[in-house]
CSV table of C-alpha atoms in Angstrom, one decimal:
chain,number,residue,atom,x,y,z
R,1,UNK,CA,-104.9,23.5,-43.4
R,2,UNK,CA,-105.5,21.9,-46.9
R,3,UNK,CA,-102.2,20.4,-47.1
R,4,UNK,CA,-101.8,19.1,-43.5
R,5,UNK,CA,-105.5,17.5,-44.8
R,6,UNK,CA,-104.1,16.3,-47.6
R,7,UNK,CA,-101.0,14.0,-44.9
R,8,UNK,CA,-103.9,12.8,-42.8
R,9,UNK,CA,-105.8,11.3,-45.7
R,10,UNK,CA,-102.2,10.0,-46.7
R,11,UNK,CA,-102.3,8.5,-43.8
R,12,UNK,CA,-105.9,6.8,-43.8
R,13,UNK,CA,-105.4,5.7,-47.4
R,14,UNK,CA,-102.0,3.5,-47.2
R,15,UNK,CA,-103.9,1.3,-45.0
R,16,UNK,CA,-107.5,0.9,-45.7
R,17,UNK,CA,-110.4,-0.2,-44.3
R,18,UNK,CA,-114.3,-0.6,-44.2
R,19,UNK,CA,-113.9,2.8,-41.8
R,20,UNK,CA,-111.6,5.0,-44.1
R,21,UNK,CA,-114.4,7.0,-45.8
R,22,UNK,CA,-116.2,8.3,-42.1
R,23,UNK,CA,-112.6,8.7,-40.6
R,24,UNK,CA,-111.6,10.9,-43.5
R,25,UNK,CA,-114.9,12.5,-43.1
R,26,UNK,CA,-113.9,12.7,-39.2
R,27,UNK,CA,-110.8,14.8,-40.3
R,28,UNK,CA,-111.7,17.1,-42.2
R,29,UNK,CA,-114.1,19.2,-40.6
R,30,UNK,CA,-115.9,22.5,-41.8
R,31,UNK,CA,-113.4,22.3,-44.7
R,32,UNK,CA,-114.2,20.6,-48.4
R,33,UNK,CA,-112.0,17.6,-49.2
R,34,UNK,CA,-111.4,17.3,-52.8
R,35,UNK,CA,-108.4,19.3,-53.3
R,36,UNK,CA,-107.0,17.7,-50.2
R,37,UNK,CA,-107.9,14.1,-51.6
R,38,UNK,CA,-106.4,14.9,-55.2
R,39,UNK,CA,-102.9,16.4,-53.5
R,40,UNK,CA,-103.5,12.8,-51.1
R,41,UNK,CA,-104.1,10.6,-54.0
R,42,UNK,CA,-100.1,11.9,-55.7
R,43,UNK,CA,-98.7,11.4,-52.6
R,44,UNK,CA,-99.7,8.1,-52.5
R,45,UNK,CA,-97.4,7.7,-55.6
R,46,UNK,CA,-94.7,9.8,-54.5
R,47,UNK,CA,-94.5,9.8,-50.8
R,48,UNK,CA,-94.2,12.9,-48.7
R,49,UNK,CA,-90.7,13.6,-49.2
R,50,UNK,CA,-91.7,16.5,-52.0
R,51,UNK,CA,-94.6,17.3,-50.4
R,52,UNK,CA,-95.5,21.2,-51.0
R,53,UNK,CA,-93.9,20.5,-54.9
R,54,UNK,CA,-96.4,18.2,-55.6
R,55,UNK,CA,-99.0,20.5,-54.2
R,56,UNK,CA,-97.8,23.4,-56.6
R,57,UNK,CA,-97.3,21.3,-59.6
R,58,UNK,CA,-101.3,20.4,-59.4
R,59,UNK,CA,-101.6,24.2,-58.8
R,60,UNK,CA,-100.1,24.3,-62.1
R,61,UNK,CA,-102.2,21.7,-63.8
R,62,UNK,CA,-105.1,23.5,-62.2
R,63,UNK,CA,-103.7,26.7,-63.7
R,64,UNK,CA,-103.4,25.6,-67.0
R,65,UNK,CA,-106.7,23.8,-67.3
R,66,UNK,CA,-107.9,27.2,-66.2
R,67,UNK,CA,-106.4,29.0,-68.7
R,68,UNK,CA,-107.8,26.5,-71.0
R,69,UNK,CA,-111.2,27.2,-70.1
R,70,UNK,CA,-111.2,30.8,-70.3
R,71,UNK,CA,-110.3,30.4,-73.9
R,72,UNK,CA,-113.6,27.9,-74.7
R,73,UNK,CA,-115.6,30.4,-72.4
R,74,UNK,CA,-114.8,33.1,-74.6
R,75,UNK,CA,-114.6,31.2,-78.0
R,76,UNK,CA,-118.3,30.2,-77.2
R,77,UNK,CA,-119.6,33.7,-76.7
R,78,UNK,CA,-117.3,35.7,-79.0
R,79,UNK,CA,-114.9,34.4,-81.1
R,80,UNK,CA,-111.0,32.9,-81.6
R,81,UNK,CA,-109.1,36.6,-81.8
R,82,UNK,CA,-111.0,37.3,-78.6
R,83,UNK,CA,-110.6,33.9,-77.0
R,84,UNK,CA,-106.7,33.7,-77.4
R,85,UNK,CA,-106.4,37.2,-75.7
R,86,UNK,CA,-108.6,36.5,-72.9
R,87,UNK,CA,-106.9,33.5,-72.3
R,88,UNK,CA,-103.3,35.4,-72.5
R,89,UNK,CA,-104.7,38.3,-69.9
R,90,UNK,CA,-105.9,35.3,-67.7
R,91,UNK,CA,-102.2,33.5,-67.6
R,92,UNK,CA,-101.3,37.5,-66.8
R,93,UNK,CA,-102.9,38.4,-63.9
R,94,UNK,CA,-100.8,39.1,-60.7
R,95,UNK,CA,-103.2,37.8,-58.0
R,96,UNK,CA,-103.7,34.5,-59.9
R,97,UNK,CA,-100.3,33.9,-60.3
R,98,UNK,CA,-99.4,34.9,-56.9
R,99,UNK,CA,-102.2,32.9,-55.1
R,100,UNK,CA,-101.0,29.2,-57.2
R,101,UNK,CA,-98.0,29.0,-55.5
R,102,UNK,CA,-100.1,28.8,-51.8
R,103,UNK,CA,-102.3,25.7,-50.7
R,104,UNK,CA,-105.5,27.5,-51.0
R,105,UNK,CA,-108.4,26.1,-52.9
R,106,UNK,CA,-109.2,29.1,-54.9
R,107,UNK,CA,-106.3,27.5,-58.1
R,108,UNK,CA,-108.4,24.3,-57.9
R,109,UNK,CA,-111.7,25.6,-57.4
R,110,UNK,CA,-111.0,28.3,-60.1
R,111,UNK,CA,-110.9,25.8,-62.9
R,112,UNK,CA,-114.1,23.4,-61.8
R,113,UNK,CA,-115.7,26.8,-61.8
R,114,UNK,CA,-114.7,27.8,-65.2
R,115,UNK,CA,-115.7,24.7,-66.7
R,116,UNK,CA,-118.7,24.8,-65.0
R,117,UNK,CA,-119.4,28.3,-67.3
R,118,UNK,CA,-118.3,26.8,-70.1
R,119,UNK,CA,-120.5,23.7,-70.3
R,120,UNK,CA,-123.2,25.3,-68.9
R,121,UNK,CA,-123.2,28.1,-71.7
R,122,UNK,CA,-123.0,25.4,-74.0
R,123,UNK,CA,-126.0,23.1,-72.8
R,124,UNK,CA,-128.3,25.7,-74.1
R,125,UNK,CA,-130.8,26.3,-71.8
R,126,UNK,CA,-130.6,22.6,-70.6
R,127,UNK,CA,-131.2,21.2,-73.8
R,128,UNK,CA,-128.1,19.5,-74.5
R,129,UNK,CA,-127.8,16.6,-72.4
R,130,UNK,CA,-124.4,16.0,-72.7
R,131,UNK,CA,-123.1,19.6,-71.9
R,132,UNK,CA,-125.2,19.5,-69.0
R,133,UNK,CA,-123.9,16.4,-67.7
R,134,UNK,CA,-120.8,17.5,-67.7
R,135,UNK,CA,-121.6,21.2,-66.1
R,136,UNK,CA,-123.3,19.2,-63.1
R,137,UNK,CA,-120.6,17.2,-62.6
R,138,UNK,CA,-117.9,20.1,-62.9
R,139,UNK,CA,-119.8,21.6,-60.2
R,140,UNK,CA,-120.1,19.4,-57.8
R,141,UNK,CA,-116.7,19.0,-58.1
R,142,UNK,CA,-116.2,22.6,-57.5
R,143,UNK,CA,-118.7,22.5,-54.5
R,144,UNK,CA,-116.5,19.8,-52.9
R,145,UNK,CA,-113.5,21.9,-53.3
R,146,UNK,CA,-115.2,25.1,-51.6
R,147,UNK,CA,-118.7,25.9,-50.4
R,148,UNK,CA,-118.6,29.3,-52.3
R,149,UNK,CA,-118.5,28.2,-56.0
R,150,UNK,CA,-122.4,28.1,-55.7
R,151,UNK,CA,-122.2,32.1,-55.3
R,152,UNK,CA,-119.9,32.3,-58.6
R,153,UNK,CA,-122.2,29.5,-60.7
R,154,UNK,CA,-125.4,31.1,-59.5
R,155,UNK,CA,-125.9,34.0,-61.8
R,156,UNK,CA,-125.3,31.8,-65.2
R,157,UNK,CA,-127.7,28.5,-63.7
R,158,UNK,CA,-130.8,30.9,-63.1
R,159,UNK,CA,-130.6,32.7,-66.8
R,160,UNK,CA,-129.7,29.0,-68.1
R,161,UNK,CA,-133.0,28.0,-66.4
R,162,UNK,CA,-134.8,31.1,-67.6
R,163,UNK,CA,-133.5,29.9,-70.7
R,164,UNK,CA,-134.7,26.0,-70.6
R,165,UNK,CA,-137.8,27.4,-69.3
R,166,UNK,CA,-138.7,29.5,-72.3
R,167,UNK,CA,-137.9,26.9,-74.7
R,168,UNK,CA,-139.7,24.4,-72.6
R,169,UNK,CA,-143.0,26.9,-72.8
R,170,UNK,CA,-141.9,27.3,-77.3
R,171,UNK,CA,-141.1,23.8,-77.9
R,172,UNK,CA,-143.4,21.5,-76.5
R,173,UNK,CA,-140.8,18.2,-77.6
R,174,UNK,CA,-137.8,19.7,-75.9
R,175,UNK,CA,-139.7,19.5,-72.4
R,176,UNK,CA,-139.2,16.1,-70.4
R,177,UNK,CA,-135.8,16.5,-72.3
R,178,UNK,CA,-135.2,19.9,-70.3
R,179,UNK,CA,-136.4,18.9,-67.0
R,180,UNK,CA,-134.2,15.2,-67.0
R,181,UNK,CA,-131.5,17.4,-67.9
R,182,UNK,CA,-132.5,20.3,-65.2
R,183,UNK,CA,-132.8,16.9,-62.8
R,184,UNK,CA,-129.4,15.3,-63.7
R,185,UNK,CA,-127.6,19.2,-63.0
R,186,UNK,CA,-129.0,19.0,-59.8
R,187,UNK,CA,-128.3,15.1,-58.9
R,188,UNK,CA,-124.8,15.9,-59.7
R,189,UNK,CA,-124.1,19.3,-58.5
R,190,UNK,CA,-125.9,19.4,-55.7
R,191,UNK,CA,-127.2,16.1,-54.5
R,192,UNK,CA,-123.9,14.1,-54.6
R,193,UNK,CA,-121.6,16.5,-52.6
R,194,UNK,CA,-124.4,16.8,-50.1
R,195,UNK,CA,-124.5,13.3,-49.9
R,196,UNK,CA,-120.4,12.8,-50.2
R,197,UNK,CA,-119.7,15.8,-47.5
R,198,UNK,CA,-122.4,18.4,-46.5
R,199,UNK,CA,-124.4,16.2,-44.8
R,200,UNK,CA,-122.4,13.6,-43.2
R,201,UNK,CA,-120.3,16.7,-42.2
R,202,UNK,CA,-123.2,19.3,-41.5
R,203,UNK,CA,-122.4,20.3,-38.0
R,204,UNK,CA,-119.1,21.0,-38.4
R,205,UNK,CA,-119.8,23.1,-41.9
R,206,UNK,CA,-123.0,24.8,-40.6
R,207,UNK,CA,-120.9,25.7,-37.0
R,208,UNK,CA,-118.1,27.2,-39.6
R,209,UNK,CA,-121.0,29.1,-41.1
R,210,UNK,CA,-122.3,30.2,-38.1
R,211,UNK,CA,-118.6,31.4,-36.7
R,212,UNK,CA,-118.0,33.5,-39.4
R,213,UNK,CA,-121.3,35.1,-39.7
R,214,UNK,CA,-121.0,35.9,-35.7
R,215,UNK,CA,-117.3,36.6,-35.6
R,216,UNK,CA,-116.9,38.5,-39.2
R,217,UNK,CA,-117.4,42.1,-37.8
R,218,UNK,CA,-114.9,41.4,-35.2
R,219,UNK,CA,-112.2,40.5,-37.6
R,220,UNK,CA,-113.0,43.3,-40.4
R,221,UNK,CA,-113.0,45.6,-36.9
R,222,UNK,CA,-110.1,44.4,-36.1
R,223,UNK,CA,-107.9,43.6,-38.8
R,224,UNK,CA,-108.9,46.0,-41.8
R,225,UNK,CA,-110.8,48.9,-40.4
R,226,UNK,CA,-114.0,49.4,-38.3
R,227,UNK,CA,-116.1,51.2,-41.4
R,228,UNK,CA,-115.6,47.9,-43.3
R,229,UNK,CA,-118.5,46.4,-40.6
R,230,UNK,CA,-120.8,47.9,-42.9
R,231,UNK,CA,-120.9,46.3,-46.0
R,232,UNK,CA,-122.4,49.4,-48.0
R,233,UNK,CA,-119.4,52.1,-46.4
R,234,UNK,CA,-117.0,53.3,-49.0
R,235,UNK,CA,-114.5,51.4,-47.8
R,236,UNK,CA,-116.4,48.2,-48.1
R,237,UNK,CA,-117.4,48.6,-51.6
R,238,UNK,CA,-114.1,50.2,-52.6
R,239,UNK,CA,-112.5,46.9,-51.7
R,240,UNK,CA,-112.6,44.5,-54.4
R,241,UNK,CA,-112.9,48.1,-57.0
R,242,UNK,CA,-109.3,48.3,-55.6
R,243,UNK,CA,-108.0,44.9,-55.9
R,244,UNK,CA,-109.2,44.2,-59.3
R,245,UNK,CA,-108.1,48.1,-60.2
R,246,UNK,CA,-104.0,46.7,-59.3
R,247,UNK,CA,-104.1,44.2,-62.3
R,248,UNK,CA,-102.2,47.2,-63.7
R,249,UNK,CA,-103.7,50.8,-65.5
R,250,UNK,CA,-104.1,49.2,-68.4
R,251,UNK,CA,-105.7,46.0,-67.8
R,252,UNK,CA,-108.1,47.5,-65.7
R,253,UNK,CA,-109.0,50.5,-68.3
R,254,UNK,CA,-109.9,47.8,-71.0
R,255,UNK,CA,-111.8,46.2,-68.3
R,256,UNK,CA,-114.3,48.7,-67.6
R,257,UNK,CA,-114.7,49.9,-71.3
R,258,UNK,CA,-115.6,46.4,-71.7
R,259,UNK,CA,-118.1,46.0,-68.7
R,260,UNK,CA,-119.7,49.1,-70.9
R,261,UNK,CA,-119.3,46.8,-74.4
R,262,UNK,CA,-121.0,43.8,-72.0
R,263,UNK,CA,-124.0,46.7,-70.9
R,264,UNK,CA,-124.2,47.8,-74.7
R,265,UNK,CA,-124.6,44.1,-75.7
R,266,UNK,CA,-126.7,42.9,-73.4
R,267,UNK,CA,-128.6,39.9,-75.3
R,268,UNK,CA,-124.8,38.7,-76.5
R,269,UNK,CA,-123.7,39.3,-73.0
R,270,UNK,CA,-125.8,38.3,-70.3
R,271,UNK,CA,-124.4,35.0,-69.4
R,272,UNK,CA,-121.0,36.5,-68.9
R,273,UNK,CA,-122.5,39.5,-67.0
R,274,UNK,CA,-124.3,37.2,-64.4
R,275,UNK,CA,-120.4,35.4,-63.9
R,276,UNK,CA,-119.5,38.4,-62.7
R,277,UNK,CA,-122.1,40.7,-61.7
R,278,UNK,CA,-123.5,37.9,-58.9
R,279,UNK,CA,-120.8,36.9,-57.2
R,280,UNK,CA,-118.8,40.3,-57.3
R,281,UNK,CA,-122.2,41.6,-55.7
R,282,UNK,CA,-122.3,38.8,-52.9
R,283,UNK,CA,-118.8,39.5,-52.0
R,284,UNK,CA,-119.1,43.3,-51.6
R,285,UNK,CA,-122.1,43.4,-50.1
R,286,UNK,CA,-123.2,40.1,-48.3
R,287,UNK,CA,-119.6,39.1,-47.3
R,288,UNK,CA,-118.4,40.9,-43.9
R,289,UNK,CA,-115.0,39.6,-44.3
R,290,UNK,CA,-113.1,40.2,-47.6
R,291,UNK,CA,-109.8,39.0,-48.4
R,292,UNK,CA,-107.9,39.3,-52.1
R,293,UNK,CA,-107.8,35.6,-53.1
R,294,UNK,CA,-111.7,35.4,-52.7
R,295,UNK,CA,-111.7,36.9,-56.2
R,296,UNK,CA,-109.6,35.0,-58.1
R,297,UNK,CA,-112.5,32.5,-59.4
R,298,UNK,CA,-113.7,35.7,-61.0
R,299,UNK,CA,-110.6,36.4,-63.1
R,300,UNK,CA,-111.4,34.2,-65.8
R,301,UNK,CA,-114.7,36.0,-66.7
R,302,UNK,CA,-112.5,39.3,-65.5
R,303,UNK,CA,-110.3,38.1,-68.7
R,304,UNK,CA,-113.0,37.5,-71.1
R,305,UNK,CA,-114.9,41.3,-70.2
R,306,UNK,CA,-111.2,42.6,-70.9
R,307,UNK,CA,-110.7,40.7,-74.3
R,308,UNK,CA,-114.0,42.0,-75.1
R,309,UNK,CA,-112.6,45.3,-76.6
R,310,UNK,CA,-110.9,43.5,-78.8
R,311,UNK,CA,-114.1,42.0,-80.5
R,312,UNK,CA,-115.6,45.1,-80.7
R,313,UNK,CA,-113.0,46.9,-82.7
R,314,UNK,CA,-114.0,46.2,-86.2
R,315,UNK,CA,-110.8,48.7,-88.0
R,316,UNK,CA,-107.6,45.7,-88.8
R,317,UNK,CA,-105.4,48.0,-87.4
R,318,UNK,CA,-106.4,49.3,-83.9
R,319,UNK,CA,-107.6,45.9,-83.1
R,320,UNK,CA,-104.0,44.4,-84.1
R,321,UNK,CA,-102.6,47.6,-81.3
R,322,UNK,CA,-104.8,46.9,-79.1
R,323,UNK,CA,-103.9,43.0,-79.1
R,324,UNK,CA,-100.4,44.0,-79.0
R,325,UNK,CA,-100.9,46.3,-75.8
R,326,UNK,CA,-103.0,43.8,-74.0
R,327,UNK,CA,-100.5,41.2,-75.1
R,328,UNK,CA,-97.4,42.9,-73.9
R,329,UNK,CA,-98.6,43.9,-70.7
R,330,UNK,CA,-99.8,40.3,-70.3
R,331,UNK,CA,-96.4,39.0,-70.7
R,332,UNK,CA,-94.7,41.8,-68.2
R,333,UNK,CA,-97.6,41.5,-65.4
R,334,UNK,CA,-96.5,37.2,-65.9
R,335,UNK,CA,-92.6,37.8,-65.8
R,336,UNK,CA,-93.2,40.4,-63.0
R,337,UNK,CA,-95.6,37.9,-60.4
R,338,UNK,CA,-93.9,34.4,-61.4
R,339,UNK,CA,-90.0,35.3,-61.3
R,340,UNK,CA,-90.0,39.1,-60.3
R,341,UNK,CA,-88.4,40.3,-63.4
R,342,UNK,CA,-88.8,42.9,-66.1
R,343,UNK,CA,-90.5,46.2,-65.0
R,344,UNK,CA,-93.0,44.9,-63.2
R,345,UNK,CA,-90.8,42.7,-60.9
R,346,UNK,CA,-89.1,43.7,-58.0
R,347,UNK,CA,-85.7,43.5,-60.5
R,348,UNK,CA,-87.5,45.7,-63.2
């Protein structure tokens, strides 16, 4: 869909006009258009002849800016050692790897999201005009590349706010700072892509909406298994424990000990709880249907709770081990999904 999007605004673009921007709005539907548009915009260049390549190299661009942002997200809360491993588990993990060689937003979306964390982590409660520029802008962007981001920024904009609002109730100076900054966020992360897409293109998005919430307990029914209708069954909440469980044995062991080292921290912690805790929540039990790839915008705060354990092991030693182990595995889980070789490829 997204790349047969991306030809047809090809095909608007070589030749346009004063009607380009409401017949590329006229093409696209219930779906967001900016990963479209970019893949469009290096076709322009390069012509269609290398088509899905050019799609997969952005992937790759997408990838790496991802991986890029894992490691500030984690430098900001913890520290270098910790960042430099979450950012190794990250370029390790199967499902990521696997979903950036489809057309699929979640590679593109992934990184606006990540960013999105970072800067707003870093605009401290709103404060910092600058960072929150940039985290409004980063997700509106995301927005415009899938509706969802909003359920996977949610969780760190309301304790941000809680944040902004307790300094703004401390710090009498820091108010009309904190509310132009609050009213920028929200100019560029919500108002624009409403203006650029959701509303021109509200019946078509809203019908979308409408189809799945009508027609999602027919497909779980039918294509994964009745009990899954209910978001609460075993099954249902089992889902996404599974997926994120086959990131191997290992992966996933340091991940729960350090959702425990999150708990235990919880002051240090919270922002990077709310990353995951919120939309992990809305897709187990809001979500009828459930499909792997709707997690992988997680995986980079999925990363960072693994690298966690790292920071928290104070003895030289068994942090150096467990660097090495979470290192290794990262490197074997990469060779396995990219080129299926070493032991976990299908030649291992």
């Amino acid at each position: 869909n997204y790349l047969s999007l991306a030809v047809k605004y090809y095909d608007l673009l070589r030749a346009p006009s004063l009607d380009t921007y409401r017949l590329m709005l006229g093409v696209t539907g219930y779906l967001q258009p900016l990963y479209s548009l970019i893949i469009s915009v290096f076709l322009l260049m390069f012509g269609l002849s290398h088509t899905y390549t050019i799609a997969l190299l952005l992937n790759g661009i997408f990838f790496i800016a991802t991986i890029v942002g894992t490691y500030y997200l984690a430098c900001d809360i913890f520290d270098k050692t910790t960042a430099i491993i979450a950012a190794i588990v990250f370029a390790g993990l199967g499902n990521v790897l696997f979903y950036s060689h489809f057309t699929y937003t979640e590679t593109a979306v992934t990184m606006f999201i990540v960013w999105s964390l970072v800067l707003l982590y870093r605009s401290h409660g709103f404060s910092e005009r600058k960072s929150t520029v940039m985290a409004g802008l980063f997700f509106g962007l995301a927005a415009l590349t899938r509706w969802a981001a909003l359920v996977f920024v949610a969780g760190p904009v309301a304790l941000v706010a809680i944040g902004g609002l307790i300094q703004a109730i401390r710090h009498q100076k820091l108010r009309k700072a904190i509310v132009a900054n609050v009213l920028i966020f929200l100019l560029l992360g919500v108002a624009v892509p409403s203006v650029l897409y959701f509303l021109p293109n509200w019946a078509d998005f809203i019908g979308y909406v409408q189809r799945n919430q009508q027609q999602g307990a027919a497909w779980v029914a039918q294509y994964r298994f009745a009990e899954m209708v209910n978001t609460f069954s075993t099954r249902s909440v089992m889902y996404y424990f599974n997926i994120l469980s086959q990131n191997t044995v290992y992966i996933f062991s340091f991940f729960i000990l350090g959702v425990f080292l999150c708990l235990w921290n919880f002051r240090k912690t919270a922002f990077l709880l709310a990353a995951f805790i919120v939309p992990y929540a809305f897709l187990t039990f809001v979500a009828v249907w459930k499909e792997d790839r709707f997690l992988v915008p997680l995986y980079p705060v999925f990363a960072v709770i693994v690298a966690t354990v790292v920071y928290a092991v104070r003895n030289k030693v068994g942090k150096i081990f467990l660097m090495s182990v979470l290192i290794a595995t990262s490197i074997l889980s990469f060779l396995g999904a990219s080129w299926g070789i070493g032991p976990m490829g299908k030649r291992g």
